[in-house]
Coordinates of C-alpha atoms in Angstrom, one line a residue:
Chain A
X1 CA -17.4 49.2 -89.5
X2 CA -18.0 45.7 -90.5
X3 CA -19.3 43.2 -87.9
X4 CA -19.8 39.8 -89.4
X5 CA -17.7 38.3 -92.1
X6 CA -19.9 38.1 -95.1
X7 CA -18.4 36.5 -98.1
X8 CA -20.4 37.1 -101.3
X9 CA -18.0 35.3 -103.6
X10 CA -20.2 32.2 -104.2
X11 CA -23.9 32.1 -104.9
X12 CA -26.6 29.5 -104.2
X13 CA -30.3 29.4 -104.4
X14 CA -32.0 29.0 -101.0
X15 CA -34.2 26.3 -102.5
X16 CA -31.1 24.3 -103.5
X17 CA -29.8 24.5 -99.9
X18 CA -33.2 23.4 -98.7
X19 CA -33.2 20.3 -100.9
X20 CA -29.7 19.4 -99.8
X21 CA -30.4 19.9 -96.1
X22 CA -33.7 18.0 -96.3
X23 CA -31.8 15.0 -97.8
X24 CA -29.2 15.2 -95.0
X25 CA -31.9 15.4 -92.3
X26 CA -33.7 12.4 -93.8
X27 CA -30.6 10.3 -93.3
X28 CA -30.4 11.0 -89.6
X29 CA -34.1 11.4 -88.6
X30 CA -36.6 8.8 -89.7
X31 CA -39.5 10.9 -88.5
X32 CA -38.9 13.3 -91.4
X33 CA -41.5 12.9 -94.2
X34 CA -41.8 15.1 -97.2
X35 CA -44.8 16.2 -99.3
X36 CA -45.0 18.0 -102.5
X37 CA -47.7 19.0 -105.0
X38 CA -46.1 18.2 -108.4
X39 CA -43.3 20.7 -108.1
X40 CA -40.7 18.5 -106.5
X41 CA -38.1 19.3 -109.2
X42 CA -38.5 23.0 -108.7
X43 CA -38.7 22.9 -104.9
X44 CA -35.8 20.5 -104.8
X45 CA -37.7 17.9 -102.6
X46 CA -36.9 15.5 -105.5
X47 CA -33.5 14.8 -103.9
X48 CA -35.2 13.5 -100.7
X49 CA -37.8 11.7 -102.9
X50 CA -35.1 9.7 -104.7
X51 CA -33.4 8.7 -101.5
X52 CA -36.4 8.0 -99.4
X53 CA -39.4 7.1 -101.6
X54 CA -41.2 5.5 -98.8
X55 CA -41.2 8.8 -96.9
X56 CA -42.1 11.0 -99.8
X57 CA -45.7 11.8 -100.9
X58 CA -46.3 13.6 -104.2
X59 CA -50.0 14.4 -103.8
X60 CA -50.4 15.8 -107.3
X61 CA -51.7 19.3 -107.9
X62 CA -53.7 19.5 -104.7
X63 CA -52.1 21.8 -102.1
X64 CA -55.1 21.8 -99.8
X65 CA -55.0 18.1 -99.5
X66 CA -51.2 18.2 -99.1
X67 CA -51.5 20.4 -96.0
X68 CA -54.3 18.3 -94.6
X69 CA -52.3 15.1 -95.1
X70 CA -49.3 16.7 -93.4
X71 CA -51.5 17.6 -90.4
X72 CA -52.6 14.0 -90.2
X73 CA -49.1 12.7 -90.4
X74 CA -48.0 15.1 -87.7
X75 CA -50.6 13.7 -85.3
X76 CA -48.8 10.4 -85.5
X77 CA -45.4 11.8 -84.6
X78 CA -44.1 12.4 -88.1
X79 CA -42.2 15.6 -89.0
X80 CA -43.7 16.6 -92.3
X81 CA -42.1 19.1 -94.6
X82 CA -44.7 20.2 -97.2
X83 CA -43.4 22.1 -100.2
X84 CA -44.8 24.0 -103.1
X85 CA -44.5 27.5 -104.5
X86 CA -45.2 30.2 -101.9
X87 CA -48.3 31.4 -103.8
X88 CA -49.9 27.9 -103.6
X89 CA -48.6 26.6 -100.2
X90 CA -49.8 29.7 -98.4
X91 CA -52.5 31.2 -100.6
X92 CA -54.2 28.1 -102.0
X93 CA -54.1 26.2 -98.8
X94 CA -54.5 29.0 -96.3
X95 CA -57.6 27.7 -94.5
X96 CA -56.1 24.3 -94.3
X97 CA -52.9 25.8 -92.8
X98 CA -55.1 27.8 -90.4
X99 CA -57.5 25.1 -89.1
X100 CA -55.8 21.8 -89.7
X101 CA -52.2 22.9 -88.8
X102 CA -51.8 26.2 -86.9
X103 CA -54.9 25.9 -84.7
X104 CA -53.7 22.5 -83.5
X105 CA -50.1 23.7 -83.2
X106 CA -49.1 20.6 -85.2
X107 CA -45.5 19.9 -86.1
X108 CA -45.8 20.7 -89.8
X109 CA -43.1 22.6 -91.7
X110 CA -44.2 24.6 -94.7
X111 CA -41.2 25.1 -96.9
X112 CA -42.3 27.2 -99.8
X113 CA -40.0 28.2 -102.7
X114 CA -40.4 30.7 -105.5
X115 CA -41.4 33.5 -103.2
X116 CA -41.4 37.1 -104.3
X117 CA -40.6 39.0 -107.5
X118 CA -37.4 37.1 -108.1
X119 CA -39.6 34.3 -109.6
X120 CA -39.3 36.5 -112.7
X121 CA -40.8 35.7 -116.0
X122 CA -43.7 33.6 -114.8
X123 CA -45.4 36.8 -113.7
X124 CA -47.9 37.9 -111.0
X125 CA -49.8 34.6 -110.7
X126 CA -46.6 32.9 -109.4
X127 CA -45.0 35.8 -107.4
X128 CA -46.1 35.6 -103.8
X129 CA -45.9 39.1 -102.3
X130 CA -48.3 38.5 -99.4
X131 CA -47.3 35.1 -98.0
X132 CA -45.4 36.5 -95.0
X133 CA -48.5 38.6 -94.1
X134 CA -50.6 35.5 -94.3
X135 CA -48.3 33.4 -92.2
X136 CA -47.6 36.1 -89.6
X137 CA -51.3 36.5 -89.0
X138 CA -51.7 32.9 -87.8
X139 CA -51.0 32.1 -84.1
X140 CA -48.5 29.4 -83.4
X141 CA -46.6 29.6 -86.8
X142 CA -43.0 30.8 -86.7
X143 CA -41.9 32.6 -89.9
X144 CA -38.4 32.4 -91.3
X145 CA -36.9 34.1 -94.4
X146 CA -33.3 33.0 -94.8
X147 CA -30.8 35.3 -96.5
X148 CA -28.7 32.7 -98.2
X149 CA -28.0 29.0 -98.5
X150 CA -26.0 28.7 -95.3
X151 CA -28.8 30.3 -93.3
X152 CA -31.3 28.1 -95.1
X153 CA -29.6 25.0 -94.0
X154 CA -29.4 26.2 -90.4
X155 CA -33.0 27.2 -90.5
X156 CA -34.2 23.8 -91.9
X157 CA -32.3 22.0 -89.1
X158 CA -33.7 24.3 -86.5
X159 CA -37.2 24.0 -87.9
X160 CA -37.0 20.2 -87.7
X161 CA -35.7 20.3 -84.2
X162 CA -38.5 22.5 -82.7
X163 CA -42.0 21.3 -82.1
X164 CA -44.7 23.2 -83.9
X165 CA -45.5 24.7 -87.3
X166 CA -42.9 26.8 -89.2
X167 CA -43.1 28.7 -92.4
X168 CA -39.9 28.8 -94.4
X169 CA -39.9 31.2 -97.2
X170 CA -37.4 30.3 -99.9
X171 CA -36.4 31.8 -103.3
X172 CA -35.9 30.6 -106.8
X173 CA -32.7 32.4 -108.0
X174 CA -29.2 32.1 -106.9
X175 CA -28.2 34.6 -104.3
X176 CA -24.7 35.5 -102.9
X177 CA -23.6 33.4 -100.0
X178 CA -23.3 35.8 -97.1
X179 CA -22.3 33.5 -94.2
X180 CA -19.6 31.1 -93.3
X181 CA -20.4 27.5 -92.3
X182 CA -20.3 28.4 -88.6
X183 CA -23.4 30.7 -89.0
X184 CA -26.2 29.7 -86.8
X185 CA -30.0 30.3 -86.9
X186 CA -32.3 30.7 -83.9
X187 CA -35.9 31.8 -83.8
X188 CA -36.1 35.3 -82.5
X189 CA -32.5 36.1 -83.4
X190 CA -31.1 38.5 -86.0
X191 CA -27.6 39.7 -86.5
X192 CA -25.8 43.0 -87.1
X193 CA -23.8 42.5 -90.3
X194 CA -22.4 46.0 -90.3
X195 CA -22.5 48.9 -87.8
X196 CA -22.9 52.6 -88.3
X197 CA -24.7 55.3 -86.4
X198 CA -26.8 57.2 -89.0
X199 CA -29.6 54.7 -89.6
X200 CA -30.3 50.9 -89.4
X201 CA -31.3 48.9 -92.4
X202 CA -33.3 45.8 -91.3
X203 CA -33.7 43.2 -94.1
X204 CA -34.4 39.6 -94.7
X205 CA -34.1 37.0 -97.5
X206 CA -32.6 37.9 -100.8
X207 CA -32.7 41.6 -99.9
X208 CA -30.0 41.3 -97.2
X209 CA -27.2 41.3 -99.7
X210 CA -28.7 44.3 -101.4
X211 CA -28.9 46.0 -98.1
X212 CA -25.2 45.3 -97.5
X213 CA -24.4 46.7 -101.0
X214 CA -26.5 49.8 -100.3
X215 CA -24.6 50.3 -97.0
X216 CA -21.3 50.1 -98.9
X217 CA -22.5 52.7 -101.3
X218 CA -23.7 55.0 -98.5
X219 CA -20.3 54.5 -96.8
X220 CA -18.6 55.9 -99.9
X221 CA -20.7 59.0 -99.4
X222 CA -19.6 59.1 -95.7
X223 CA -23.0 57.8 -94.4
X224 CA -22.3 54.9 -92.1
X225 CA -25.3 52.7 -91.4
X226 CA -26.1 49.5 -89.4
X227 CA -27.3 46.5 -91.4
X228 CA -29.4 43.9 -89.5
X229 CA -30.3 40.6 -91.0
X230 CA -33.7 39.5 -89.6
X231 CA -34.4 36.0 -90.8
X232 CA -36.9 35.3 -88.0
X233 CA -39.9 37.4 -88.7
X234 CA -41.9 35.7 -86.1
X235 CA -40.8 35.9 -83.4
X236 CA -38.8 39.0 -84.2
X237 CA -35.5 39.8 -82.5
X238 CA -37.1 42.6 -80.4
X239 CA -34.0 43.2 -78.3
X240 CA -31.8 43.8 -81.3
X241 CA -34.5 46.0 -82.9
X242 CA -34.7 48.1 -79.8
X243 CA -30.9 48.4 -79.6
X244 CA -30.5 49.6 -83.2
X245 CA -33.5 51.9 -83.0
X246 CA -32.0 53.5 -79.9
X247 CA -28.5 53.8 -81.3
X248 CA -29.3 54.8 -84.8
X249 CA -32.6 56.7 -84.4
X250 CA -33.9 55.8 -87.8
X251 CA -34.8 52.5 -89.4
X252 CA -35.3 51.4 -93.0
X253 CA -36.8 47.9 -93.6
X254 CA -36.1 46.1 -96.8
X255 CA -38.0 43.0 -98.1
X256 CA -39.1 41.3 -101.3
X257 CA -42.7 41.3 -100.2
X258 CA -45.6 43.7 -99.9
X259 CA -44.9 46.4 -97.3
X260 CA -48.4 45.5 -96.0
X261 CA -48.0 42.7 -93.5
X262 CA -44.3 41.8 -94.1
X263 CA -41.0 42.6 -92.4
X264 CA -41.7 46.4 -92.6
X265 CA -45.1 46.0 -90.9
X266 CA -43.6 43.7 -88.2
X267 CA -40.8 46.2 -87.4
X268 CA -43.2 49.2 -87.6
X269 CA -45.7 47.5 -85.3
X270 CA -43.1 46.7 -82.7
X271 CA -41.2 50.0 -82.8
X272 CA -44.2 52.2 -82.9
X273 CA -45.3 50.7 -79.6
X274 CA -41.9 50.3 -77.9
X275 CA -39.5 53.0 -79.3
X276 CA -40.9 55.1 -82.2
X277 CA -38.3 56.3 -84.6
X278 CA -38.5 57.7 -88.2
X279 CA -39.0 54.7 -90.5
X280 CA -39.2 53.9 -94.2
X281 CA -40.3 50.6 -95.7
X282 CA -38.7 49.4 -98.9
X283 CA -40.8 46.7 -100.5
X284 CA -43.6 46.3 -103.0
X285 CA -46.1 49.1 -102.5
X286 CA -49.6 47.5 -102.7
X287 CA -49.1 46.1 -106.1
X288 CA -49.1 42.7 -108.0
X289 CA -45.9 41.7 -109.8
X290 CA -45.6 41.0 -113.5
X291 CA -43.3 39.2 -116.0
X292 CA -39.7 40.3 -116.4
X293 CA -36.2 39.4 -115.3
X294 CA -35.7 39.6 -111.6
X295 CA -33.4 42.5 -112.0
X296 CA -35.9 44.4 -114.2
X297 CA -38.6 43.7 -111.6
X298 CA -36.5 44.9 -108.7
X299 CA -36.0 48.1 -110.7
X300 CA -39.6 48.5 -111.6
X301 CA -40.9 47.9 -108.0
X302 CA -38.3 50.0 -106.2
X303 CA -36.2 47.2 -104.6
X304 CA -32.7 48.2 -105.8
X305 CA -29.7 49.3 -103.8
X306 CA -30.4 52.9 -105.1
X307 CA -33.9 52.7 -103.7
X308 CA -32.5 51.5 -100.3
X309 CA -30.0 54.4 -100.3
X310 CA -32.7 56.9 -101.2
X311 CA -34.9 55.7 -98.3
X312 CA -31.9 56.1 -95.9
X313 CA -31.2 59.6 -97.1
X314 CA -34.8 60.6 -96.7
X315 CA -34.4 59.9 -93.0
X316 CA -31.2 61.8 -92.4
Chain B
X1 CA -61.1 -7.8 -86.1
X2 CA -64.5 -6.2 -85.6
X3 CA -66.9 -8.9 -84.1
X4 CA -70.3 -9.3 -85.6
X5 CA -73.2 -7.5 -83.8
X6 CA -75.3 -10.1 -82.0
X7 CA -78.9 -9.4 -81.1
X8 CA -78.1 -8.8 -77.5
X9 CA -75.5 -6.2 -78.3
X10 CA -77.7 -4.6 -80.9
X11 CA -80.4 -4.1 -78.3
X12 CA -77.9 -2.6 -75.9
X13 CA -76.6 -0.3 -78.6
X14 CA -80.1 0.9 -79.4
X15 CA -80.4 2.0 -75.8
X16 CA -77.0 3.8 -76.1
X17 CA -78.2 5.5 -79.2
X18 CA -81.4 6.7 -77.5
X19 CA -79.2 8.0 -74.6
X20 CA -76.9 9.7 -77.1
X21 CA -79.9 11.5 -78.7
X22 CA -81.1 12.7 -75.3
X23 CA -77.7 14.0 -74.4
X24 CA -77.4 15.8 -77.8
X25 CA -80.7 17.6 -77.3
X26 CA -80.0 18.5 -73.7
X27 CA -76.5 19.9 -74.4
X28 CA -77.7 22.0 -77.4
X29 CA -80.7 23.2 -75.4
X30 CA -78.5 24.1 -72.5
X31 CA -76.0 25.9 -74.8
X32 CA -78.8 27.8 -76.6
X33 CA -77.2 27.1 -80.0
X34 CA -75.7 24.2 -82.0
X35 CA -76.6 21.7 -84.7
X36 CA -79.1 19.1 -83.8
X37 CA -80.2 17.9 -87.2
X38 CA -76.9 16.6 -88.5
X39 CA -75.9 15.3 -85.0
X40 CA -79.1 13.2 -84.8
X41 CA -78.7 11.8 -88.3
X42 CA -75.3 10.4 -87.3
X43 CA -76.2 8.9 -84.0
X44 CA -76.2 5.2 -85.1
X45 CA -72.9 5.5 -87.0
X46 CA -71.1 7.2 -84.1
X47 CA -72.7 4.8 -81.6
X48 CA -71.6 1.7 -83.5
X49 CA -68.1 3.2 -83.9
X50 CA -67.5 4.1 -80.3
X51 CA -69.3 1.2 -78.6
X52 CA -68.6 -1.7 -81.0
X53 CA -66.3 -1.0 -83.9
X54 CA -63.3 1.0 -82.7
X55 CA -60.5 -0.2 -80.4
X56 CA -60.1 2.6 -77.8
X57 CA -58.7 3.2 -74.3
X58 CA -60.7 6.1 -72.9
X59 CA -58.3 6.1 -69.9
X60 CA -55.4 6.5 -72.3
X61 CA -56.8 8.6 -75.1
X62 CA -53.5 8.8 -77.0
X63 CA -52.8 5.1 -76.9
X64 CA -50.7 4.7 -80.1
X65 CA -52.6 1.6 -81.3
X66 CA -56.0 3.2 -81.0
X67 CA -58.4 3.4 -84.0
X68 CA -58.9 7.1 -85.0
X69 CA -62.1 8.9 -85.8
X70 CA -62.2 12.2 -87.6
X71 CA -65.5 14.1 -87.6
X72 CA -65.0 15.8 -90.9
X73 CA -68.5 17.4 -90.6
X74 CA -67.4 19.2 -87.5
X75 CA -70.7 21.0 -86.8
X76 CA -72.1 17.6 -85.6
X77 CA -69.8 18.0 -82.5
X78 CA -72.6 17.2 -80.1
X79 CA -72.9 13.6 -81.4
X80 CA -69.1 13.1 -80.9
X81 CA -69.2 14.7 -77.4
X82 CA -72.1 12.5 -76.3
X83 CA -70.2 9.4 -77.4
X84 CA -66.9 10.5 -75.8
X85 CA -68.7 11.3 -72.5
X86 CA -70.7 8.1 -72.4
X87 CA -67.6 6.1 -73.4
X88 CA -65.7 7.6 -70.5
X89 CA -63.2 10.0 -72.1
X90 CA -64.5 12.8 -69.8
X91 CA -67.2 13.1 -67.2
X92 CA -70.7 13.5 -68.7
X93 CA -71.2 16.7 -66.6
X94 CA -68.9 18.4 -69.0
X95 CA -71.7 18.2 -71.6
X96 CA -73.5 21.0 -69.8
X97 CA -70.6 23.4 -70.7
X98 CA -71.0 23.0 -74.4
X99 CA -70.1 26.2 -76.3
X100 CA -69.4 28.1 -73.0
X101 CA -66.2 30.1 -72.3
X102 CA -63.6 27.9 -70.6
X103 CA -65.4 24.7 -71.5
X104 CA -63.5 21.8 -72.9
X105 CA -66.3 21.4 -75.4
X106 CA -66.0 24.0 -78.2
X107 CA -68.7 24.7 -80.8
X108 CA -66.7 22.6 -83.2
X109 CA -64.3 19.7 -82.3
X110 CA -61.0 20.8 -80.8
X111 CA -58.2 18.2 -80.5
X112 CA -56.3 20.4 -78.0
X113 CA -59.1 20.9 -75.6
X114 CA -61.1 17.7 -75.6
X115 CA -59.8 14.2 -74.7
X116 CA -60.6 11.8 -77.5
X117 CA -61.0 14.3 -80.3
X118 CA -58.4 13.3 -82.9
X119 CA -58.6 16.4 -85.2
X120 CA -60.0 19.9 -85.0
X121 CA -62.6 20.4 -87.7
X122 CA -65.4 22.8 -88.5
X123 CA -64.2 24.3 -91.8
X124 CA -65.8 21.7 -94.0
X125 CA -63.8 19.5 -96.4
X126 CA -60.6 19.3 -94.3
X127 CA -61.2 16.3 -92.2
X128 CA -60.8 13.6 -94.8
X129 CA -57.3 14.8 -95.8
X130 CA -56.2 14.6 -92.2
X131 CA -57.6 11.1 -92.0
X132 CA -55.6 10.2 -95.1
X133 CA -52.4 11.5 -93.3
X134 CA -53.2 9.4 -90.2
X135 CA -53.8 6.3 -92.3
X136 CA -50.5 6.8 -94.2
X137 CA -48.7 7.2 -90.9
X138 CA -50.3 4.1 -89.5
X139 CA -49.1 2.1 -92.5
X140 CA -45.6 3.5 -92.5
X141 CA -45.3 2.6 -88.8
X142 CA -46.7 -0.9 -89.4
X143 CA -49.5 -0.3 -87.0
X144 CA -52.8 -2.1 -87.3
X145 CA -55.1 0.8 -86.4
X146 CA -57.9 1.9 -88.7
X147 CA -58.9 5.5 -89.4
X148 CA -62.6 6.3 -89.6
X149 CA -64.0 9.5 -90.9
X150 CA -67.6 10.9 -91.0
X151 CA -68.4 13.2 -93.8
X152 CA -71.5 15.3 -94.4
X153 CA -73.3 15.1 -97.7
X154 CA -73.3 18.8 -98.2
X155 CA -69.6 18.8 -97.1
X156 CA -68.6 16.7 -100.2
X157 CA -69.4 19.8 -102.3
X158 CA -66.0 21.0 -101.1
X159 CA -63.3 20.3 -103.7
X160 CA -60.7 19.2 -101.2
X161 CA -62.8 16.1 -100.4
X162 CA -62.2 14.9 -103.9
X163 CA -58.5 15.6 -103.7
X164 CA -58.4 13.5 -100.6
X165 CA -60.6 10.8 -102.2
X166 CA -58.2 10.6 -105.1
X167 CA -55.2 10.4 -102.8
X168 CA -56.7 7.7 -100.5
X169 CA -57.3 5.4 -103.5
X170 CA -54.0 6.2 -105.1
X171 CA -52.2 5.2 -101.8
X172 CA -54.4 2.1 -101.5
X173 CA -55.4 3.1 -98.0
X174 CA -57.4 0.0 -96.9
X175 CA -57.0 1.2 -93.3
X176 CA -59.3 4.1 -94.0
X177 CA -63.1 3.8 -93.7
X178 CA -65.3 6.7 -94.3
X179 CA -69.0 7.2 -93.7
X180 CA -71.2 9.6 -95.6
X181 CA -74.1 11.0 -93.6
X182 CA -76.5 11.2 -96.5
X183 CA -79.4 13.0 -95.0
X184 CA -80.1 15.1 -98.1
X185 CA -80.3 18.5 -96.5
X186 CA -77.9 21.4 -96.1
X187 CA -78.3 24.8 -94.5
X188 CA -80.0 26.5 -97.5
X189 CA -82.2 23.5 -98.4
X190 CA -82.3 20.1 -100.0
X191 CA -79.0 19.2 -101.7
X192 CA -80.9 18.5 -104.9
X193 CA -81.9 22.1 -105.1
X194 CA -78.7 23.8 -103.7
X195 CA -76.0 21.6 -105.4
X196 CA -76.7 18.0 -106.3
X197 CA -74.1 15.4 -105.4
X198 CA -75.9 12.5 -107.1
X199 CA -75.1 9.8 -108.1
X200 CA -73.1 9.8 -105.0
X201 CA -72.0 6.1 -104.7
X202 CA -71.0 6.1 -108.3
X203 CA -68.7 9.1 -107.7
X204 CA -66.8 7.3 -104.9
X205 CA -66.6 4.1 -106.9
X206 CA -65.2 6.1 -109.8
X207 CA -62.6 7.5 -107.5
X208 CA -61.5 4.0 -106.7
X209 CA -63.2 3.4 -103.3
X210 CA -64.9 0.2 -102.2
X211 CA -68.3 1.7 -101.8
X212 CA -71.4 0.3 -100.2
X213 CA -74.8 1.9 -99.6
X214 CA -76.7 1.2 -96.3
X215 CA -79.4 2.4 -94.1
X216 CA -77.5 4.7 -91.8
X217 CA -79.9 4.1 -88.9
X218 CA -79.5 0.3 -89.0
X219 CA -76.8 -0.7 -86.5
X220 CA -76.4 -4.2 -88.0
X221 CA -75.8 -2.7 -91.5
X222 CA -73.3 -0.2 -90.1
X223 CA -71.3 -2.9 -88.4
X224 CA -71.4 -5.2 -91.4
X225 CA -70.3 -2.5 -93.7
X226 CA -67.3 -1.7 -91.4
X227 CA -66.5 -5.4 -91.2
X228 CA -66.7 -5.6 -95.0
X229 CA -63.8 -3.2 -95.8
X230 CA -61.7 -4.8 -98.5
X231 CA -57.9 -5.1 -99.0
X232 CA -56.1 -2.6 -101.2
X233 CA -58.8 0.1 -101.3
X234 CA -60.4 2.7 -99.0
X235 CA -64.0 2.1 -98.0
X236 CA -66.9 4.5 -98.4
X237 CA -70.1 3.7 -96.6
X238 CA -72.9 5.8 -98.1
X239 CA -75.4 5.9 -95.2
X240 CA -78.9 7.0 -96.1
X241 CA -80.1 8.9 -93.0
X242 CA -82.9 11.2 -91.9
X243 CA -81.8 14.6 -90.6
X244 CA -83.1 15.2 -87.1
X245 CA -83.8 11.4 -86.7
X246 CA -85.7 10.4 -83.6
X247 CA -87.5 13.6 -82.9
X248 CA -90.8 13.9 -84.8
X249 CA -90.8 17.6 -85.3
X250 CA -87.1 17.7 -86.4
X251 CA -87.1 14.9 -88.8
X252 CA -86.3 16.0 -92.4
X253 CA -86.8 19.6 -91.5
X254 CA -84.1 21.9 -92.9
X255 CA -84.8 24.5 -90.2
X256 CA -83.3 22.2 -87.5
X257 CA -79.8 22.2 -89.1
X258 CA -78.4 24.8 -86.6
X259 CA -81.0 25.7 -84.1
X260 CA -81.4 24.9 -80.4
X261 CA -84.8 23.5 -79.1
X262 CA -86.7 25.6 -76.6
X263 CA -87.4 24.2 -73.1
X264 CA -90.8 22.9 -74.2
X265 CA -89.5 21.4 -77.4
X266 CA -86.7 19.7 -75.5
X267 CA -89.3 18.2 -73.1
X268 CA -91.4 16.9 -76.0
X269 CA -88.3 15.5 -77.7
X270 CA -87.2 13.7 -74.5
X271 CA -90.6 12.2 -74.1
X272 CA -90.3 10.8 -77.6
X273 CA -86.9 9.3 -76.7
X274 CA -87.8 7.4 -73.6

C-alpha cells in the first residue's frame, strides 16, 4: 500500500535546490549571510553571491576560518549559512564547529554539498562518509539529510527559521523528485512513504528513492514493506520509529554514509534501548570510497536496490 | 574616540593592574589549577582595554553598540575574569568559584555562562576568526563598535590564525585591533626552541596589517597604540611582555605556564604586589 504520493518523474540535485532556496530566503530576510570557501559554483551559493554581494563572503580555501567567521557573525544577530563540500566543512573545520559554534549554540547553518559516494570520480578524498557521525556527536547541532530538492527547500527554510546550529547534508548528483510542493519538513519528523507489514526500511537522503524502488521490487515478490523517509537524523522521529518497529518487527536502515555513526547507528541506538527488533544496516561498511561513477560505486559498496532487498530478506 | 591617557588616570590604572594581579593569583590558588604566567603577562593590556579603551555597559553586557573583546588565548581566562569582576559585570565573590562545578567561571572562557565574555575560547587559534566575523557584522550594520582580540605568541603557530589574518586585511577591517602577548614562552619551552615565530611584526605587516611594536607592560604605549589604529587596515599591536610579570619567582619561568601557587607562594606574591 502506498502512503504518500511520490512522483519520481523529474530529477534535481539537492545542492541546486539549496542554491535556489538560499536566494529566495535572501530576498525576504536581511539577516541571512552566506559564506563559502572557494566552491561557490559547486555548492550553488554563487546565486546568492550574485544577488547579494554585500552579504556574501568567499573566504578562500580556509574552511576553519570560514566557520569561525560564521560564529562571529552569528553573535551579532546574522544568520550565516556556511558552505563547502561535506569533507571540508565537517572534517577540516570540526574543532571550529565544535568550540566556536556548537558549544555556544550559535545560529550557524552548515550546508555542505558533495556528501557521500555519489561525488563519484573525484574519489575518496572528496567523498564524506563520516560527516553525519561527526555532526551527530556534537551537542546542540541538528542534523538534516533531505531526500530530494523539495525536501531540501523546506529544510533550508526551516533551518533559517529556528535558532541554533544545523547541519544540512546535500548531494552533488541529480536525484528523482519524490515529493510534491506541499511537502513539509520539521525537525524530529519522518514520514511513511509506503506501508507493509513484513519489515520497515528507514532511509534518508539520496537513498530514499532507492529504498522505494527496493520496496516495489519486494512487492513484486509478495513481500510488502514499510518505507520511512527520515530526513531529521537529530532529533530522530522516535515516535515513528517505535511505531514501525512494533508493527513490522524488523528494520533495515539505508544510507549513503558509513554504518558507523550514521542513520543506521542512530536507529540502532534508539531501538536497542526502546524496542529491540532484528535490524540490518545498509551503508558503507567501514571503508573509504574511491573513484568511479556513482552507480558503479553504489554497486561496489553494497548500496543498490538489490542490496536493500537482500537485507530485508535476511530478516524474514 | 579613545581619550589619551593622562598621568592621573595612568596612576589609577597601575593600581587597577596591581589589583588584577592579586585577584588572578588568588583565584588560581583557590582553584588549585590554572594559568598564571600568561594571565600576568596580559594584565596591562586587559586593564587598559576594560578600564580605558573599550566602550562598555557592565549593567547591560549585550548592549549592541559595545566594543567587543575576544580572548583568543583562552587559557588566560583569569585575567579576563579579574577585569570583568572589577569592572562590575559580576560580583568579585564569583572569582572564588573559578574552575568549580556550577561556577559561572569555567577553566576557559564561556560566553554562555559568564556575563561579558563575548566568545568561548580555549582551543587555540579560533578566536581571531570569530573576531573577524564580529567586525564584519559591525560594518554591515553600520555600527561604530570596535572588536579587540588578544592572541598568545605560541597561539599564532596555529594555521587558522593566518587564515584569519589574511581575511581581516582582505576585508579591510579597520574596526579590528589585535594584541599579541609576546612573552616568548610556551608550555614546552621558549618559542625560539619549540617553533620560532620571528620575525613576528614582519609577518603581520606582510599579511597587510598596520603593525606596531610596544612594551606590553606600558599602559601609555598600549593606549597610544590602540588610538593609532589606521583607516582601511586591521591593526596588530605586538606587545613585548614578560610571562609571570609582577611576581619575582614567576617572571620568565616556563614552569608557571599552567600551575597554581601554593599558599606560601601566594602570600609571597601578594606581598610583592602591595
